[in-house]
PDB file of C-alpha atoms and ligand atoms in Angstrom:
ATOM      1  CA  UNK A   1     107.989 117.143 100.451  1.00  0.00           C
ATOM      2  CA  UNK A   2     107.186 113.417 100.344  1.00  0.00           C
ATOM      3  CA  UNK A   3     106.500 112.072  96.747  1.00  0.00           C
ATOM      4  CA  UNK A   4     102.785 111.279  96.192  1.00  0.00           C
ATOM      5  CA  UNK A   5     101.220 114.428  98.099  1.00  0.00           C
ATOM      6  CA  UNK A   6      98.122 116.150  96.814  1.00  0.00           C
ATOM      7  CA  UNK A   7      97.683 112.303  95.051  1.00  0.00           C
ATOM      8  CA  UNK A   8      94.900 110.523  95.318  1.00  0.00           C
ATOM      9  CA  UNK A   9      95.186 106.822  94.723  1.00  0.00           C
ATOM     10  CA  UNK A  10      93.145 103.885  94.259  1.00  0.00           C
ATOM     11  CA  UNK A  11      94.146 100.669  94.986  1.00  0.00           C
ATOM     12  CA  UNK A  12      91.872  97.457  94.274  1.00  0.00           C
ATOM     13  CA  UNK A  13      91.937  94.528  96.796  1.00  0.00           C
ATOM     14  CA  UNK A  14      93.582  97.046  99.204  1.00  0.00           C
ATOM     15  CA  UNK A  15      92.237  94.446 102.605  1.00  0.00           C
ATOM     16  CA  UNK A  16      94.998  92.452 102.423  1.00  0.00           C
ATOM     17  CA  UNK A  17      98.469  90.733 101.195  1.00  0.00           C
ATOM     18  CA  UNK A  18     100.114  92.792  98.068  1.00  0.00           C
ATOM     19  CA  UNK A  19      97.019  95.492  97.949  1.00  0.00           C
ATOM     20  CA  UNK A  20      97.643  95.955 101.492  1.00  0.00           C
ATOM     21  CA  UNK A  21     101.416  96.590 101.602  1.00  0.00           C
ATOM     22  CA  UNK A  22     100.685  99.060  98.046  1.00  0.00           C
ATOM     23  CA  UNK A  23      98.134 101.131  99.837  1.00  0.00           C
ATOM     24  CA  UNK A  24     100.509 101.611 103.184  1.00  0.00           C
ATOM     25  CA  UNK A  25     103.359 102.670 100.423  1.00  0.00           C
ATOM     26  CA  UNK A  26     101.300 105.120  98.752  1.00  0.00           C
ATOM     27  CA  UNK A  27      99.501 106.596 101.771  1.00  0.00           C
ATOM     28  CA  UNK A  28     103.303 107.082 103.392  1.00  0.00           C
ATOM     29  CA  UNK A  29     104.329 108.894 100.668  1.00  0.00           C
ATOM     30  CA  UNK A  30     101.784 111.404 101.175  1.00  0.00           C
ATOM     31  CA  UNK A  31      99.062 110.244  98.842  1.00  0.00           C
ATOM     32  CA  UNK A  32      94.909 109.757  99.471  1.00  0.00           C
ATOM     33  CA  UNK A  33      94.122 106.241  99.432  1.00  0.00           C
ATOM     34  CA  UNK A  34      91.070 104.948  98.638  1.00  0.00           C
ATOM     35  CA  UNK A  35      91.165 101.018 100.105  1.00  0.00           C
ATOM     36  CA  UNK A  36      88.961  99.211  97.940  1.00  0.00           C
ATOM     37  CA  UNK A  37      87.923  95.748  98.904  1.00  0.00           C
ATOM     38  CA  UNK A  38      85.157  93.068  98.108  1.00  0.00           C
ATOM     39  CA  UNK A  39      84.265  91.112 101.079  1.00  0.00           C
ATOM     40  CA  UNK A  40      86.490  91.134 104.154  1.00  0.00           C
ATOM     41  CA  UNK A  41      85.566  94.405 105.875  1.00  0.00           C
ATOM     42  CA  UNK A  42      87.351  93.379 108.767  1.00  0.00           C
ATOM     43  CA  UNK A  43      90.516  93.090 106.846  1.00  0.00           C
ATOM     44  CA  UNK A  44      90.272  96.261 105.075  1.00  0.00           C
ATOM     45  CA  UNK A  45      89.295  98.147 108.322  1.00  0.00           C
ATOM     46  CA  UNK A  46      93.075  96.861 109.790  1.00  0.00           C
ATOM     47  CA  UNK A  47      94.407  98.023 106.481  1.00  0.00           C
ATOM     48  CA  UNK A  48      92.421 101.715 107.233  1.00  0.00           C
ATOM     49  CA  UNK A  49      93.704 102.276 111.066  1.00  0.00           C
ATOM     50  CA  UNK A  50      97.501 100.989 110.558  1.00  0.00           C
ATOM     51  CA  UNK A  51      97.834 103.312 107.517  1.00  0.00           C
ATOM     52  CA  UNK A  52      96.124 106.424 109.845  1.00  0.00           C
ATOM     53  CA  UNK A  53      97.914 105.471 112.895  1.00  0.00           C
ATOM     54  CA  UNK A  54     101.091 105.824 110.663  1.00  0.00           C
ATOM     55  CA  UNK A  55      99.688 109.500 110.191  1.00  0.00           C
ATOM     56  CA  UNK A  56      98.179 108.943 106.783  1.00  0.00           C
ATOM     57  CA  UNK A  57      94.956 109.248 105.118  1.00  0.00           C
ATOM     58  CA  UNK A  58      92.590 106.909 103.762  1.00  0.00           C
ATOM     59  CA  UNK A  59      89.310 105.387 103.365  1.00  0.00           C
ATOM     60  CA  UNK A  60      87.217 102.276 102.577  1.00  0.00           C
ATOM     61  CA  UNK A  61      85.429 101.888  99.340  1.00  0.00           C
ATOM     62  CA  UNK A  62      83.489  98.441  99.066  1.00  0.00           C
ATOM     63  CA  UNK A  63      82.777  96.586  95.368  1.00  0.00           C
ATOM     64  CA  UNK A  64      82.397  93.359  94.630  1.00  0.00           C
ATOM     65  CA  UNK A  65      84.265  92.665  91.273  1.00  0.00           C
ATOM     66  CA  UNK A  66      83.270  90.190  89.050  1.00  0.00           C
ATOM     67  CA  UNK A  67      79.403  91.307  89.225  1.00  0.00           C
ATOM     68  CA  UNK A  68      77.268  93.137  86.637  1.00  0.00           C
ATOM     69  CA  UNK A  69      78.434  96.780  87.348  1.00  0.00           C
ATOM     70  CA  UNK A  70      80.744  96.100  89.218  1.00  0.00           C
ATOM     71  CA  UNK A  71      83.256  99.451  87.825  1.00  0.00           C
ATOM     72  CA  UNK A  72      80.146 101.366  88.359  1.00  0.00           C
ATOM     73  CA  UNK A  73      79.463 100.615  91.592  1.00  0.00           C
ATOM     74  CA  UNK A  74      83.054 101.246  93.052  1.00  0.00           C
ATOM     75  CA  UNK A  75      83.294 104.671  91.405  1.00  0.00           C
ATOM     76  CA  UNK A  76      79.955 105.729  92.805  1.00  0.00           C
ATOM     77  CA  UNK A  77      81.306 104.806  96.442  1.00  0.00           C
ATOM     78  CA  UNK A  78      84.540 106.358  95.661  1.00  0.00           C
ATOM     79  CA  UNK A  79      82.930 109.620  94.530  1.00  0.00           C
ATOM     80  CA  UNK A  80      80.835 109.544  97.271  1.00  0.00           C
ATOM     81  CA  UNK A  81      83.641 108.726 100.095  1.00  0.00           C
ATOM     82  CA  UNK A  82      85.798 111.932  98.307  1.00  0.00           C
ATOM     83  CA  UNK A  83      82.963 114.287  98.463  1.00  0.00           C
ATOM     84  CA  UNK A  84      82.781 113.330 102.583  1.00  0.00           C
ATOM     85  CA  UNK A  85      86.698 114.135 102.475  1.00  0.00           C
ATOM     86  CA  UNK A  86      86.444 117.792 100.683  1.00  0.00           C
ATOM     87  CA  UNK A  87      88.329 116.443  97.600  1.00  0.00           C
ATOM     88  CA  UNK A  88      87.060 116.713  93.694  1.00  0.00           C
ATOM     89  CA  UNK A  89      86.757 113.170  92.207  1.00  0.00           C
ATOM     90  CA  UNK A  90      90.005 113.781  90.184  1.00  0.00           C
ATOM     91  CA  UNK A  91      92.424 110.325  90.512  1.00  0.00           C
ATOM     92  CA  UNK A  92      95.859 110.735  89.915  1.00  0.00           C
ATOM     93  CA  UNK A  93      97.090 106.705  90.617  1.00  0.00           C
ATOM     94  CA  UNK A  94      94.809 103.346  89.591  1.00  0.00           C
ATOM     95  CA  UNK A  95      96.035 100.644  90.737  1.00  0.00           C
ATOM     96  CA  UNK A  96      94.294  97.282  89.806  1.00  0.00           C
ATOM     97  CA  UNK A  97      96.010  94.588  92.363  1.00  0.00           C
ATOM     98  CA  UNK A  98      92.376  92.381  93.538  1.00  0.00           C
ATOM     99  CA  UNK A  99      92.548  89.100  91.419  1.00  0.00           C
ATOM    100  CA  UNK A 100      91.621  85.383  91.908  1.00  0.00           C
ATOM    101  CA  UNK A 101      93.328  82.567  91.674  1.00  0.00           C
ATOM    102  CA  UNK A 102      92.489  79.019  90.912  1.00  0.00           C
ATOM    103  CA  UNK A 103      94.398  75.941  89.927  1.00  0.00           C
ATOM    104  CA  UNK A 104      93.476  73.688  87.339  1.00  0.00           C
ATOM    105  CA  UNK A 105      95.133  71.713  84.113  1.00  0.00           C
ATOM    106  CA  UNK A 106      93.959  71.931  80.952  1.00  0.00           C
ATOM    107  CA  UNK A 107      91.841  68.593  81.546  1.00  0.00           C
ATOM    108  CA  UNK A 108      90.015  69.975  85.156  1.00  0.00           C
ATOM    109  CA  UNK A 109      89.435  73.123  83.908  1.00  0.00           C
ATOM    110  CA  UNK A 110      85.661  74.254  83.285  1.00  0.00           C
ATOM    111  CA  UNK A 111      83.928  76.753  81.802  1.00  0.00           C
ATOM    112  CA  UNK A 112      82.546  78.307  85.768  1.00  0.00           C
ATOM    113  CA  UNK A 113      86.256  79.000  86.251  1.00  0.00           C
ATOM    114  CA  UNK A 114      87.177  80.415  83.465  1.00  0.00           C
ATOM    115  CA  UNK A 115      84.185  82.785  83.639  1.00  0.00           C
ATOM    116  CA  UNK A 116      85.063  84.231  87.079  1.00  0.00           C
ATOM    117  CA  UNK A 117      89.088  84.146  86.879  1.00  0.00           C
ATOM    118  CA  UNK A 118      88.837  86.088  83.574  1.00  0.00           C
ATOM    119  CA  UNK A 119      85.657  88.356  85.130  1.00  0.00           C
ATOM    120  CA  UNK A 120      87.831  89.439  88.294  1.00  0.00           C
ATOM    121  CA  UNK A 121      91.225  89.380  86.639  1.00  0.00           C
ATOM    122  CA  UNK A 122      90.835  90.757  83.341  1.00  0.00           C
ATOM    123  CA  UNK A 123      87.111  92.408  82.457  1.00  0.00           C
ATOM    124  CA  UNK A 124      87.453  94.004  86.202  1.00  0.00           C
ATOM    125  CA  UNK A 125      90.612  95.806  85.481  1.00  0.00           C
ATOM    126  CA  UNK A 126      89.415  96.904  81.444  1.00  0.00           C
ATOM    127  CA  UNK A 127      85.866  98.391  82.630  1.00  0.00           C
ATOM    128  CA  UNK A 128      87.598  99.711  85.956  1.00  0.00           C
ATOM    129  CA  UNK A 129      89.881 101.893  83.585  1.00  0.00           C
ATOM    130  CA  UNK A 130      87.420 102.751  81.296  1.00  0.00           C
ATOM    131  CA  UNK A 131      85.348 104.190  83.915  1.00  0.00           C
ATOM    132  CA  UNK A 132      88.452 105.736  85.748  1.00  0.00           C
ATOM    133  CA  UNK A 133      89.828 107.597  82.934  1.00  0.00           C
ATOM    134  CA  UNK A 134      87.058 110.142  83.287  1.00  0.00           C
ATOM    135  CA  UNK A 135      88.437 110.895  86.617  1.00  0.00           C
ATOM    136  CA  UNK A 136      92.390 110.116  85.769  1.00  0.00           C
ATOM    137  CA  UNK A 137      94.243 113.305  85.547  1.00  0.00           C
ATOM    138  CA  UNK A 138      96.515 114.086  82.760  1.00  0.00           C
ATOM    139  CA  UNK A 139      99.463 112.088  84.215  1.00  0.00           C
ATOM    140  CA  UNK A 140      98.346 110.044  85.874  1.00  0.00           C
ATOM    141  CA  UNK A 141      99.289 106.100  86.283  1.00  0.00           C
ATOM    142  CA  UNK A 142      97.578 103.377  86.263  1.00  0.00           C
ATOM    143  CA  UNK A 143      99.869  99.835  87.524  1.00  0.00           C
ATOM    144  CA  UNK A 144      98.193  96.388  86.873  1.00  0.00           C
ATOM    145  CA  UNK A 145      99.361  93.793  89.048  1.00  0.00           C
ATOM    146  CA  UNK A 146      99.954  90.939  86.842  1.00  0.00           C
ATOM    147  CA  UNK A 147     101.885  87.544  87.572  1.00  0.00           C
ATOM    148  CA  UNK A 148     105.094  86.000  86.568  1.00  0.00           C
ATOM    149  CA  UNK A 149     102.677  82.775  85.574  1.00  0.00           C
ATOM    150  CA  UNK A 150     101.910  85.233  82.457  1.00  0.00           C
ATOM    151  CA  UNK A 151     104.906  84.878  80.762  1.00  0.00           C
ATOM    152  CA  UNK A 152     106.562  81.546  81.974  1.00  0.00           C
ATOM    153  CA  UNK A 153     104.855  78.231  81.414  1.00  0.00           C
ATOM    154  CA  UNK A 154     102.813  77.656  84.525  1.00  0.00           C
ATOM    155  CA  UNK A 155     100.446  74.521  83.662  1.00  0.00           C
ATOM    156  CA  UNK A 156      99.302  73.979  86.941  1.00  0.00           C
ATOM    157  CA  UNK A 157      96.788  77.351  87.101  1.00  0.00           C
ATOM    158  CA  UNK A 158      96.179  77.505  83.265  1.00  0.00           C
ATOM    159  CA  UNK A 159      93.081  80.179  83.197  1.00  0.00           C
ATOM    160  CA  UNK A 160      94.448  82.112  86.195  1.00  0.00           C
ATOM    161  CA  UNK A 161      98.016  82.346  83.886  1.00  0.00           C
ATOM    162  CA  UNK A 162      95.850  83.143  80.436  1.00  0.00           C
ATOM    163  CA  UNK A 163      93.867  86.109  82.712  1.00  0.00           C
ATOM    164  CA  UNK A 164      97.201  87.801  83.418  1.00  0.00           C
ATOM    165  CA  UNK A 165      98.251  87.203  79.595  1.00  0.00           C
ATOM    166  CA  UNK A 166      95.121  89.743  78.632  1.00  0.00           C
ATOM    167  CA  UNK A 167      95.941  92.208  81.573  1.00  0.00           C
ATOM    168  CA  UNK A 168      99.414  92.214  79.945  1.00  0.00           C
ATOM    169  CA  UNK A 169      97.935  93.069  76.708  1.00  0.00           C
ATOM    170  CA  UNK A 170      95.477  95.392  78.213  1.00  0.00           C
ATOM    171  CA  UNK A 171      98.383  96.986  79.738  1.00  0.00           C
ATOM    172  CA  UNK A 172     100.825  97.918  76.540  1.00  0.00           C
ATOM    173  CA  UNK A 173      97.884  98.706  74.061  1.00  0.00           C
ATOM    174  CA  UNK A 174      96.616 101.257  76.595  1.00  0.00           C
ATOM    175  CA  UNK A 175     100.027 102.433  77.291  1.00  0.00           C
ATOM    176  CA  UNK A 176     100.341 103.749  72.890  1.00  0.00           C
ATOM    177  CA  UNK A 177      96.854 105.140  73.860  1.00  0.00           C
ATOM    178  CA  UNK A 178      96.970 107.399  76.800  1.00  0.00           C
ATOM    179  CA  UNK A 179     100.557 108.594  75.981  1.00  0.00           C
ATOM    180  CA  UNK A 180      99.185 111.530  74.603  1.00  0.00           C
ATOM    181  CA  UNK A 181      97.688 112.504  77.754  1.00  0.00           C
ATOM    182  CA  UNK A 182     100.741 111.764  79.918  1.00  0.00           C
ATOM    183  CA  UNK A 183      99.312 109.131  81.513  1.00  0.00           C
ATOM    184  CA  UNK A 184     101.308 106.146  81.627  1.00  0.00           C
ATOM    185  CA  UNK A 185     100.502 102.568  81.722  1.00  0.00           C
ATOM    186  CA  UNK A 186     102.533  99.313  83.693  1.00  0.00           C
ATOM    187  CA  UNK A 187     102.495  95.919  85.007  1.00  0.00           C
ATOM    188  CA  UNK A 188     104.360  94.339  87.646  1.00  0.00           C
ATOM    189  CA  UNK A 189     104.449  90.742  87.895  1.00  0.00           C
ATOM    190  CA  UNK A 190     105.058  89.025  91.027  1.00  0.00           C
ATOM    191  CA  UNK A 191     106.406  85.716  91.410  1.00  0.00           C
ATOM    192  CA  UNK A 192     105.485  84.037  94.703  1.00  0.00           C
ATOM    193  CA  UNK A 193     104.478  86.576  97.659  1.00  0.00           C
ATOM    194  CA  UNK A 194     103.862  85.186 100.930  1.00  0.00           C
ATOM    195  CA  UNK A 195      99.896  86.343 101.323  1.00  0.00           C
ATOM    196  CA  UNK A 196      96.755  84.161 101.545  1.00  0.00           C
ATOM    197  CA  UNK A 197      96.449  83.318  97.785  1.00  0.00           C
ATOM    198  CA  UNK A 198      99.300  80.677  98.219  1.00  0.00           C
ATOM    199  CA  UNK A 199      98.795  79.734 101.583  1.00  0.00           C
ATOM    200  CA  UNK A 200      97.492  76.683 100.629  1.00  0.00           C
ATOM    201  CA  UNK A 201     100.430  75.928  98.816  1.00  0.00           C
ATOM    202  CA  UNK A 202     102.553  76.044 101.666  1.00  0.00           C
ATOM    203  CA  UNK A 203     101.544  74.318 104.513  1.00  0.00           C
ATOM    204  CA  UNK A 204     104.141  71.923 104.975  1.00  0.00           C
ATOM    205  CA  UNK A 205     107.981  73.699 105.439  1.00  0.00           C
ATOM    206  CA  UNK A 206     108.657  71.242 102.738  1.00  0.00           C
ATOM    207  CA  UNK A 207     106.006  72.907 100.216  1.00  0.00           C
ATOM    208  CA  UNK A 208     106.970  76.579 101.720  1.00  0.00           C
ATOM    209  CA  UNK A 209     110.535  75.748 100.418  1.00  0.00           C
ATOM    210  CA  UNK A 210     109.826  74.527  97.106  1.00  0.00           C
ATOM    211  CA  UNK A 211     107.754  78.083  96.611  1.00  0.00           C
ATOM    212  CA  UNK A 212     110.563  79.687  98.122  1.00  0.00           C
ATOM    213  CA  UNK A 213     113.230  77.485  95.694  1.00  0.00           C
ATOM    214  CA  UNK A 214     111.507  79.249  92.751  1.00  0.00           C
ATOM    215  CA  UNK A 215     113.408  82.718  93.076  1.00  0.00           C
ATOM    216  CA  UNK A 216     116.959  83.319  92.487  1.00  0.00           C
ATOM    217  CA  UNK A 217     117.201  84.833  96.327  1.00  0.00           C
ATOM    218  CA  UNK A 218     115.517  81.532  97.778  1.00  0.00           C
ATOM    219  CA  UNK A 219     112.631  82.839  99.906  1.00  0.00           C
ATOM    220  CA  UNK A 220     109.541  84.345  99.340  1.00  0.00           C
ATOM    221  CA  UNK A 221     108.439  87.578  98.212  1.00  0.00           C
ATOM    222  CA  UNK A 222     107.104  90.053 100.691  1.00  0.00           C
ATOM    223  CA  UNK A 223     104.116  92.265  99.803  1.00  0.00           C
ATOM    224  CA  UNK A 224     106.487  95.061 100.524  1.00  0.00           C
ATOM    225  CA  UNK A 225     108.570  93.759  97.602  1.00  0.00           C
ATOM    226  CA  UNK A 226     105.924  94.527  94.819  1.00  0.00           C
ATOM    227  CA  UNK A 227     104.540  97.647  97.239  1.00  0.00           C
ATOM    228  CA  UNK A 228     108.382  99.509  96.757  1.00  0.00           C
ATOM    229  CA  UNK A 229     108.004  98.391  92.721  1.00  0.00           C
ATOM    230  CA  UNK A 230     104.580  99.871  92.726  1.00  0.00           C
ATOM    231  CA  UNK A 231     105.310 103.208  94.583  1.00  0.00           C
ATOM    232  CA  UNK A 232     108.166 104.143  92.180  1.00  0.00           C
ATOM    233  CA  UNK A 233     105.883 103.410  89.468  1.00  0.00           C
ATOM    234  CA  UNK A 234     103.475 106.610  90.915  1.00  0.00           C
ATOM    235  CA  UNK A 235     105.515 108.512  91.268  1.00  0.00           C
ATOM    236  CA  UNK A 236     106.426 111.175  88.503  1.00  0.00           C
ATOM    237  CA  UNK A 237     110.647 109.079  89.062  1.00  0.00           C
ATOM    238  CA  UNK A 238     108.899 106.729  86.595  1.00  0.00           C
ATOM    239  CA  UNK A 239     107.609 109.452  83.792  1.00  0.00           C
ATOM    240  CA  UNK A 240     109.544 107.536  80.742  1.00  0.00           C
ATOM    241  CA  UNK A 241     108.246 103.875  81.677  1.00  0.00           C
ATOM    242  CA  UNK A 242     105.057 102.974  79.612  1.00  0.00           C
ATOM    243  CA  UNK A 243     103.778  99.767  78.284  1.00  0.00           C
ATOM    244  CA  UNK A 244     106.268  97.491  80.212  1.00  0.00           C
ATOM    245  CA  UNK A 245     105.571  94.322  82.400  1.00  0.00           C
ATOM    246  CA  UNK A 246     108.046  94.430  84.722  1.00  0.00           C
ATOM    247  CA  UNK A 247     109.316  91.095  86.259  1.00  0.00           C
ATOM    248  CA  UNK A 248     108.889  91.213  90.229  1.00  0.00           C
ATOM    249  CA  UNK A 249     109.636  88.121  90.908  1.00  0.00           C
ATOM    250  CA  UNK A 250     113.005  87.544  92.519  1.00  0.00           C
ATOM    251  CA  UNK A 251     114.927  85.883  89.266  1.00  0.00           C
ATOM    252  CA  UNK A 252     112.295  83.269  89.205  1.00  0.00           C
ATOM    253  CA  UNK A 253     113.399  80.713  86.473  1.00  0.00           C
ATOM    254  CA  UNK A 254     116.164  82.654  85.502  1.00  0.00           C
TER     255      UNK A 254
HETATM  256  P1  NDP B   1      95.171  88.059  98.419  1.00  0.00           P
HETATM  257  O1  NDP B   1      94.376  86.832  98.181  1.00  0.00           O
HETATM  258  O2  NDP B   1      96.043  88.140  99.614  1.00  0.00           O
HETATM  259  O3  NDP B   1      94.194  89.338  98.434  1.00  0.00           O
HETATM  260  C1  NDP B   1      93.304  89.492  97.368  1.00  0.00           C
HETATM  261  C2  NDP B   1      92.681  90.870  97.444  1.00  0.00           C
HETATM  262  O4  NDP B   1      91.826  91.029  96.305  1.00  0.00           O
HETATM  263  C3  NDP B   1      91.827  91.079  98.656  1.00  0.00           C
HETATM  264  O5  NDP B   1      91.892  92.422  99.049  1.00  0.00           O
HETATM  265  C4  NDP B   1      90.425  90.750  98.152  1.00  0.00           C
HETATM  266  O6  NDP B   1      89.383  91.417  98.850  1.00  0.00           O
HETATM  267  C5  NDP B   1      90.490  91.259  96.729  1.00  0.00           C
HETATM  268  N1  NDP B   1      89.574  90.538  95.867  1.00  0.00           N
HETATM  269  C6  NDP B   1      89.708  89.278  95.386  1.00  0.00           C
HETATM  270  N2  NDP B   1      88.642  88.936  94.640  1.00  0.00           N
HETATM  271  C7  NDP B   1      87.814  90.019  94.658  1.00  0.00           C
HETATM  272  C8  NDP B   1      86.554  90.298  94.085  1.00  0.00           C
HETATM  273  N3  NDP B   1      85.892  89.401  93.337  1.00  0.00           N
HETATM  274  N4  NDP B   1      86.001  91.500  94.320  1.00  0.00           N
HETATM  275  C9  NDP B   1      86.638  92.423  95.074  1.00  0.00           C
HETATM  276  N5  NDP B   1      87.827  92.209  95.654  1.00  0.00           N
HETATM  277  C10 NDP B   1      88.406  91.034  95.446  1.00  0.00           C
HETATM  278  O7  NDP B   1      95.990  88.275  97.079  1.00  0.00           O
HETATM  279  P2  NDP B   1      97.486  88.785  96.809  1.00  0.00           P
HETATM  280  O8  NDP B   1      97.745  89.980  97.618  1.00  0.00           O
HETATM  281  O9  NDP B   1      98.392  87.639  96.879  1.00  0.00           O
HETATM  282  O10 NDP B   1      97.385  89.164  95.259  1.00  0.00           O
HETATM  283  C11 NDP B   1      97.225  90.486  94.795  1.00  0.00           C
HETATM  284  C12 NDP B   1      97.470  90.490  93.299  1.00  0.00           C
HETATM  285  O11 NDP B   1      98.779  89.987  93.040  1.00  0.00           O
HETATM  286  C13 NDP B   1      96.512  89.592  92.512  1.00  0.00           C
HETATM  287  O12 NDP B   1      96.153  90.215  91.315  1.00  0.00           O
HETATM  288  C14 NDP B   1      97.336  88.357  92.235  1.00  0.00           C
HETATM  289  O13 NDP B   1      96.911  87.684  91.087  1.00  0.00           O
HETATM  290  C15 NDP B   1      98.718  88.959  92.073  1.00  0.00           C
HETATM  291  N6  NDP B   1      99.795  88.011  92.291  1.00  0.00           N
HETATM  292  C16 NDP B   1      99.975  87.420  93.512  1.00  0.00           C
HETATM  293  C17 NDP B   1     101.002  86.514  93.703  1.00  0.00           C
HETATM  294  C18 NDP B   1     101.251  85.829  95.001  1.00  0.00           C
HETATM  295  O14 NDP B   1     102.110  84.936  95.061  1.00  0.00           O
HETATM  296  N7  NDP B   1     100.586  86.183  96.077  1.00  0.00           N
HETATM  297  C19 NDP B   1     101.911  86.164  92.604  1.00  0.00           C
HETATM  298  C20 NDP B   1     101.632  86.858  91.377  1.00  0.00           C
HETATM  299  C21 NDP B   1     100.619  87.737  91.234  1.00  0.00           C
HETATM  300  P3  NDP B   1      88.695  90.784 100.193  1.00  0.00           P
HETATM  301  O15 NDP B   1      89.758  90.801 101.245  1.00  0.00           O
HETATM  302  O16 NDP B   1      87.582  91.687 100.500  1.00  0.00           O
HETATM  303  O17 NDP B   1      88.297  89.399  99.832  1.00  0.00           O
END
């Protein structure tokens, strides 16, 4: 029997790079997968047919986080979309991966910025939880994908670093409080992943390498290295791991 049947999962910002890879994991281990995206439809609908033509199951759910009921909104599509599959609204796996990035230094930092990094990155994931425990059975998980840039000094994207800080926080005070319900409560933190987010950062092989240089095994992540981190942590292999951020990130500044 594979490891996440009878599961149902939800994984934010599921259309591409590390939400991607997470959903493909979980929905190859057996588990329901609700692919939950915000604007690239197109995206999400490759994520959809290469994790069915695998022989798994899953479906789109469409929110735009950041917005005035925002949590709201994706639950009602994702109790609608499990009605139209015959399955109670019961969630067993939450995983909050969608988050924005932007760089700026303390002095070219503005208030805009720091509104909508900490709206997608941190108020998403709290009010996404809140709403999701009334569906979260009794051990369940729920996995925030945080960031390396939380917890090593990372001046270059200073609000997108302090947003990962609160999910952090978010992530070990919840842990103490849904322990009595078996339900524990991680982050994984990622160093640099080859996905859109950095491309930017990387367009010269010169730049690539010095995103590369960061990690301990010189060369990029792969979305399929947090997606691996992520599936053991649904799965009930992980039962005694609560309130832990766990470095993903290659040795970065070891
Ligand atoms: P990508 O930019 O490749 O994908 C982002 C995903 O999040 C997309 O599915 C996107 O949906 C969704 N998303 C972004 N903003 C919103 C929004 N406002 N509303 C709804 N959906 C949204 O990102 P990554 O895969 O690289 O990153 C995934 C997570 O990993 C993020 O939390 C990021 O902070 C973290 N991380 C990434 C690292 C990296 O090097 N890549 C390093 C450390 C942490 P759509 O396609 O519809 O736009």
């Amino acid at each position: 029997m594979r490891l996440l049947t009878g599961k149902t999962a939800l994984v934010t910002g599921a259309s591409r790079g590390i939400g991607r890879a997470v959903a493909q994991q979980l929905a190859h281990h057996g588990a329901l997968v609700a692919i939950h995206y915000g604007r690239n439809e197109t995206a999400a609908g490759e994520t959809l047919t290469q994790i069915t033509r695998a022989g798994g199951r899953a479906f789109l759910v469409r929110a735009e986080l950041g917005t005035p009921d925002d949590a709201k909104t994706l639950f009602t599509h994702l109790e609608d979309a499990l009605a139209r599959h015959r399955t109670g609204p019961e969630l067993d796996i939450l995983v909050n991966n969608a988050g924005a990035s932007g760089s700026a230094r303390i002095h070219d930092v503005t208030p805009e910025l720091f509104d909508r990094l900490f709206a997608v990155n941190a108020k998403a994931p709290l009010f996404l939880i809140q709403r999701g425990l009334k569906y979260l059975r009794d051990g369940g998980r729920i996995i925030n994908i945080s960031s390396a840039a939380a917890t090593t000094a990372y001046p270059e994207s200073l609000i997108y670093s302090m947003t990962k800080g609160a999910l952090n926080t978010l992530t070990r005070a919840l842990a103490k409080e849904l322990a009595p319900r078996g339900i524990t409560v991680n982050a994984v933190s990622p160093g640099y992943i080859e996905t859109d987010m950095n491309a930017a950062k990387r367009t010269t092989p010169h730049t690539a390498a010095a995103l590369a240089g960061a990690s301990a095994f010189n060369r990029l992540g792969h979305p399929t290295d947090i997606a691996d981190i992520v599936t053991f942590l649904a799965t009930d292999h992980s039962r005694w791991i609560t309130g832990q951020i766990l470095d993903a990130s290659g040795g970065t500044r070891l």
